[in-house]
XYZ file of C-alpha atoms in Angstrom:
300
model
C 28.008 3.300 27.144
C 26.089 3.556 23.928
C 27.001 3.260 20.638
C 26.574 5.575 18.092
C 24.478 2.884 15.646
C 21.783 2.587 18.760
C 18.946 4.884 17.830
C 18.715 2.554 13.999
C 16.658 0.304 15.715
C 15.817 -3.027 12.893
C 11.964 -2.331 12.103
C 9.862 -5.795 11.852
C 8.865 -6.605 8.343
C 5.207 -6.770 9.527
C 5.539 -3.552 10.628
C 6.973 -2.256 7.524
C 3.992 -4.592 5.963
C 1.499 -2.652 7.161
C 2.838 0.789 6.638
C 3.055 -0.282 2.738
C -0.387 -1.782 2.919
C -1.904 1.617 4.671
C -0.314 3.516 1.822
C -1.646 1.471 -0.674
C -4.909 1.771 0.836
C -4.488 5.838 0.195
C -3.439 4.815 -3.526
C -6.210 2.071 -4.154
C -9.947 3.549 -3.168
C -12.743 1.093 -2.177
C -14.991 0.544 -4.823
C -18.775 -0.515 -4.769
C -21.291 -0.652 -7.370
C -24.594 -1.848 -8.360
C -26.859 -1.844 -11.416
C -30.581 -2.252 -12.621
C -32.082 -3.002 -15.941
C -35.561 -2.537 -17.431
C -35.240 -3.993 -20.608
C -37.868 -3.071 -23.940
C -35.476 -4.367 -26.590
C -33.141 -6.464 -25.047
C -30.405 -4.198 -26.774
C -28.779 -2.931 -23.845
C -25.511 -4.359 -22.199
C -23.305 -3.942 -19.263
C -19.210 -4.960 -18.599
C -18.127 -5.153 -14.971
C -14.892 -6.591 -14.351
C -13.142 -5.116 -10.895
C -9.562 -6.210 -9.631
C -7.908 -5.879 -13.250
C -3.980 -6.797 -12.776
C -2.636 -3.957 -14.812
C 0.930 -5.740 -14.058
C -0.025 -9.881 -14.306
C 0.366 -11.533 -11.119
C 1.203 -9.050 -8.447
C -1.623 -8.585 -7.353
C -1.834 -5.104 -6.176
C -1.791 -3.172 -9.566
C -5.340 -3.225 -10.157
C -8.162 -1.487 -11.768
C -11.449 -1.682 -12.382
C -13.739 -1.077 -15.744
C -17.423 -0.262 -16.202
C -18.731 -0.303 -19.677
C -22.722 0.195 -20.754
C -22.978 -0.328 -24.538
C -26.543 0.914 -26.058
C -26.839 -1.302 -28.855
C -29.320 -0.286 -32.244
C -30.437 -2.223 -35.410
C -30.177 -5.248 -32.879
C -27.377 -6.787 -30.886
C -24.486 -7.770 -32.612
C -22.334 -4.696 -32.039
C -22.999 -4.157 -28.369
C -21.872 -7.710 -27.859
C -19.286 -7.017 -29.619
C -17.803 -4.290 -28.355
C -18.175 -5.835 -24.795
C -16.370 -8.697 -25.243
C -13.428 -6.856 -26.854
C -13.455 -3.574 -26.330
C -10.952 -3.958 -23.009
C -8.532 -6.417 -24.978
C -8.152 -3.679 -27.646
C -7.790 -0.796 -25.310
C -4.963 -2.875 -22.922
C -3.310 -4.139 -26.365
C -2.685 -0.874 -26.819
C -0.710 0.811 -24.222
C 3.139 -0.014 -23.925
C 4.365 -2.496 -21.896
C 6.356 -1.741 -18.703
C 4.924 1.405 -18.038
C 4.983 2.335 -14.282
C 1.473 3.378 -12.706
C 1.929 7.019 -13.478
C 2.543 6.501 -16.910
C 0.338 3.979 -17.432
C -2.383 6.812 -16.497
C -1.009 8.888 -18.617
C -1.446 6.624 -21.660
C -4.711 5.465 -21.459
C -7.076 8.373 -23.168
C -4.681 8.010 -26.337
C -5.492 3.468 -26.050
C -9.203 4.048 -25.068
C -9.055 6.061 -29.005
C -7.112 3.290 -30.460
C -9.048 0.788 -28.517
C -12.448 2.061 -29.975
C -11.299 2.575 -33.645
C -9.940 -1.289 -33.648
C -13.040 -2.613 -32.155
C -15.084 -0.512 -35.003
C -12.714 -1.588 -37.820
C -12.874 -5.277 -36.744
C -16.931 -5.161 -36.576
C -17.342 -3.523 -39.394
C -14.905 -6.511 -41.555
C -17.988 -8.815 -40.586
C -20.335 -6.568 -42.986
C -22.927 -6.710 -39.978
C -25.139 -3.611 -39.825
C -26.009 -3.038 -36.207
C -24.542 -0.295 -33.732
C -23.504 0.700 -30.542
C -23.173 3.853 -28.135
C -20.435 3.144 -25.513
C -19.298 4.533 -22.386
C -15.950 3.181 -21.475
C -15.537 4.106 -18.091
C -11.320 2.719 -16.363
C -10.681 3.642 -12.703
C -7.189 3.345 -11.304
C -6.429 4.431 -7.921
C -8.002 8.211 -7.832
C -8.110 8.532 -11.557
C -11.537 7.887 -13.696
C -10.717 7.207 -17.479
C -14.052 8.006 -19.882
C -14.180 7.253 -23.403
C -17.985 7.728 -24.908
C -19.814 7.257 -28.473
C -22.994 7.915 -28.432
C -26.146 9.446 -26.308
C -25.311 7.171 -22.844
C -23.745 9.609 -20.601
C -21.485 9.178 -17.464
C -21.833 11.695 -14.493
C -19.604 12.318 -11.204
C -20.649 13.694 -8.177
C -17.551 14.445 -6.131
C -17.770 14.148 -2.573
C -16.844 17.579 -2.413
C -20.331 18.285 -4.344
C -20.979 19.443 -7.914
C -21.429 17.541 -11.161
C -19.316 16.867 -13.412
C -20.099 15.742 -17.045
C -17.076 13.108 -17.613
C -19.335 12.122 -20.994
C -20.131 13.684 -24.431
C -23.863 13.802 -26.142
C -22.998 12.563 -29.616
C -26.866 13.556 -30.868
C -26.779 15.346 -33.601
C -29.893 16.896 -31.849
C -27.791 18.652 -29.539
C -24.547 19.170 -30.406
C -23.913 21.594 -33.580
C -20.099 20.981 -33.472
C -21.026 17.365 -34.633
C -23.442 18.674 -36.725
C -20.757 21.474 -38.354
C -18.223 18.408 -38.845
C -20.617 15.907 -40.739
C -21.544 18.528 -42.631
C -18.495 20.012 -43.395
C -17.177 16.249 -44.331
C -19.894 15.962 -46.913
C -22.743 14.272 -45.022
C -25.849 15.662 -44.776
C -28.048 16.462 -41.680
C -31.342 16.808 -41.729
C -34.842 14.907 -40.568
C -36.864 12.574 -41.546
C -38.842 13.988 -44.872
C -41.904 12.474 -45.435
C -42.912 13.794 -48.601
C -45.204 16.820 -49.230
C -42.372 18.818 -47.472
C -43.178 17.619 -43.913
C -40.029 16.860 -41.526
C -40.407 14.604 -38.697
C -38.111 13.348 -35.379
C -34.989 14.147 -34.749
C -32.113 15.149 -36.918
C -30.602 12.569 -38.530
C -26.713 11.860 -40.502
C -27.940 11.141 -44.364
C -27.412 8.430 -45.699
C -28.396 6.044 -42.984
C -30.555 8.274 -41.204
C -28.981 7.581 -37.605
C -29.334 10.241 -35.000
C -25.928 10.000 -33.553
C -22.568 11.222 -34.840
C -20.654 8.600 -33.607
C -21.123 5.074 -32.926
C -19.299 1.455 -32.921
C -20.956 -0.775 -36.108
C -23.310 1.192 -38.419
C -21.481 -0.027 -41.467
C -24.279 1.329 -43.763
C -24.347 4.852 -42.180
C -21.225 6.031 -44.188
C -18.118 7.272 -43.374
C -19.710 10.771 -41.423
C -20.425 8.642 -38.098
C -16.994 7.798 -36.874
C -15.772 5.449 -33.779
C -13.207 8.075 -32.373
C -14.545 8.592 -28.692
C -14.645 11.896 -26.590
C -12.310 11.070 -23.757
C -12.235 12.849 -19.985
C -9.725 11.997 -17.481
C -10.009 13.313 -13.787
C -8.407 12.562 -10.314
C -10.412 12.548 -7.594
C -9.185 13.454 -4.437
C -9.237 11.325 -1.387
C -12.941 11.628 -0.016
C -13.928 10.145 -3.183
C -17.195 10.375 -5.157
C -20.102 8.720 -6.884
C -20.457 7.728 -10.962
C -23.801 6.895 -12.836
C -23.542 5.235 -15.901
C -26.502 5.058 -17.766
C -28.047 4.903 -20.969
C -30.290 7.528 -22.798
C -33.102 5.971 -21.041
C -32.542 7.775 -18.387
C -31.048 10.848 -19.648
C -34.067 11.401 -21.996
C -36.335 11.526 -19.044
C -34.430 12.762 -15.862
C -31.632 15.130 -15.322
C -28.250 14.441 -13.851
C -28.986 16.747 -10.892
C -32.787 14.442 -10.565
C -30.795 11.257 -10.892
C -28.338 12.293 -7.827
C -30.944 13.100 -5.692
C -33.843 10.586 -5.923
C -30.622 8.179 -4.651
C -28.876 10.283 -2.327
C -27.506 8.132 0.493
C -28.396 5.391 -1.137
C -25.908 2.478 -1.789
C -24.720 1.643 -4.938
C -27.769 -1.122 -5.997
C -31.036 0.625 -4.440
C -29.723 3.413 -6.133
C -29.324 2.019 -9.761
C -33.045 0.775 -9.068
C -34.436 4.204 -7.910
C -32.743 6.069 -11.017
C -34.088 3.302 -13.618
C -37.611 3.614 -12.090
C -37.711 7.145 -11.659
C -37.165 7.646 -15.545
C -39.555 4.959 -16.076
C -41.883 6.469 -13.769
C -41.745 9.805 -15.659
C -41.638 8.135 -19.639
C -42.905 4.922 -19.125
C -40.617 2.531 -20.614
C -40.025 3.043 -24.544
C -36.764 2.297 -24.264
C -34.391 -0.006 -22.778
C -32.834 1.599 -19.546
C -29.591 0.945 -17.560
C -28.163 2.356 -15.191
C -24.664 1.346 -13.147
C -23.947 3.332 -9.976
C -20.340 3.390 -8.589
C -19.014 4.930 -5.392
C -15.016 5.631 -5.094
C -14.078 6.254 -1.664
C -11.379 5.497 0.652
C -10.632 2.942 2.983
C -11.465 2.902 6.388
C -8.910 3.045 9.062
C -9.078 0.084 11.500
């Protein structure tokens, strides 16, 4: 005769082991990336650091963060910003948040993070400056925070693209243009006397060409640190993000990039973007570009 307790059979813990680790594999995406360089100035830099413990020690809370910083005026500030930026950012979220929350506070740390990182550059009275594109991924979410003309693009597996960066030129985008202004800078190009303008517009005094930046302590108080920030979730079948800097941008399109590398890995792919701007511009610039595909894990 059975008893009634029969059918609560005791499940192994390596059984229960594995059903945790398959749904952590759902939560935690595979993540591979590559990157290629062709340097003119030597002013462009690159952060990598994958398997972040957002809670110390357990080993299964992690993240990963991609950062390109486009430095100008030489390289002080984008080495800088790359050696501190994260440790400003992490300082300043809560502690004990749980994973959703954490999420939830990063685009208001990634503002903090920047302004502290600008504020403590700018106390060493160097003059130099940096575009950054702060790109966090935890488990389906991407994190952006950007300054500057580097730009960050998603393809979702899904297809479309998706621009998770903003163009600080004041070139291109009149709402910068309408708030320096309408803080007292001026905008304008490059006069060279006799009434003749030249280049691109540029913030006065200074004369820099972006809005907003990480150093330029002698560009006044129009070009600010305060990033744009995008947050998205991805769904499960993942997607691809190029990181690169205005090298490429100022040559190819996003829609170019994503094709000249189309099922491509992560590295080839970085290489074909880079020489495919090159290709079309010829290298006046440095150019950088990090490629990184999200996806999930496969099923044994």
């Amino acid at each position: 005769m059975s008893t009634k307790g029969d059918h609560h059979h005791t499940v192994p813990l390596s059984v229960l082991l594995k059903r945790e680790s398959a749904n952590e594999k759902i939560d935690s995406p595979e993540l591979v990336h590559g990157q290629f360089n062709q340097s003119k100035k030597g002013e462009d830099f690159t952060f990598v650091k994958t398997d972040c413990q957002r809670v110390m020690g357990d080993g299964v809370s992690t993240f990963s963060v991609f950062g390109l910083f486009d430095g100008h005026n030489g390289p002080a500030a984008a080495i800088y910003t790359k050696e501190n930026l994260l440790n400003n950012v992490l300082a300043a979220i809560p502690p004990d948040l749980n994973r959703d929350e954490w999420v939830a506070a990063l685009p208001r740390a990634m503002v903090a993070g920047f302004v502290k990182t600008d504020k403590d550059f700018q106390e060493r009275a160097r003059k130099s400056g940096t575009t950054v594109t702060f790109v966090i991924v935890e488990g389906w979410v991407v994190s952006v925070a950007s300054v500057g003309d580097s730009r960050c693009i998603l393809e979702p597996a899904e297809g479309g693209v998706y621009y998770l960066s903003a163009d600080h030129r004041l070139e291109i985008n009149e709402e910068e243009r309408d708030r320096v202004t309408a803080s007292g800078g001026e905008v304008g190009r490059l006069n060279t006397g006799g009434g003749t303008e030249i280049g691109p517009l540029r913030c006065w005094p200074g004369g820099l060409c972006l809005s907003r930046s990480i150093g330029d302590l002698d560009v006044g108080e129009y070009i600010v640190p305060v990033p744009y920030v995008k947050q998205v979730k991805l769904s499960s079948a993942g997607g691809r993000l190029i990181i690169s800097s205005d090298g490429v941008w100022d040559a190819i399109s996003a829609e170019e990039a994503l094709d000249c590398c189309r099922g491509l890995p992560p590295e080839p792919s970085a290489e074909h973007i880079v020489k495919e701007a090159v290709g079309k511009k010829g290298i006046r610039d440095d150019t950088t570009c990090t490629v990184v595909d999200i996806y999930c894990h496969q099923k044994n």
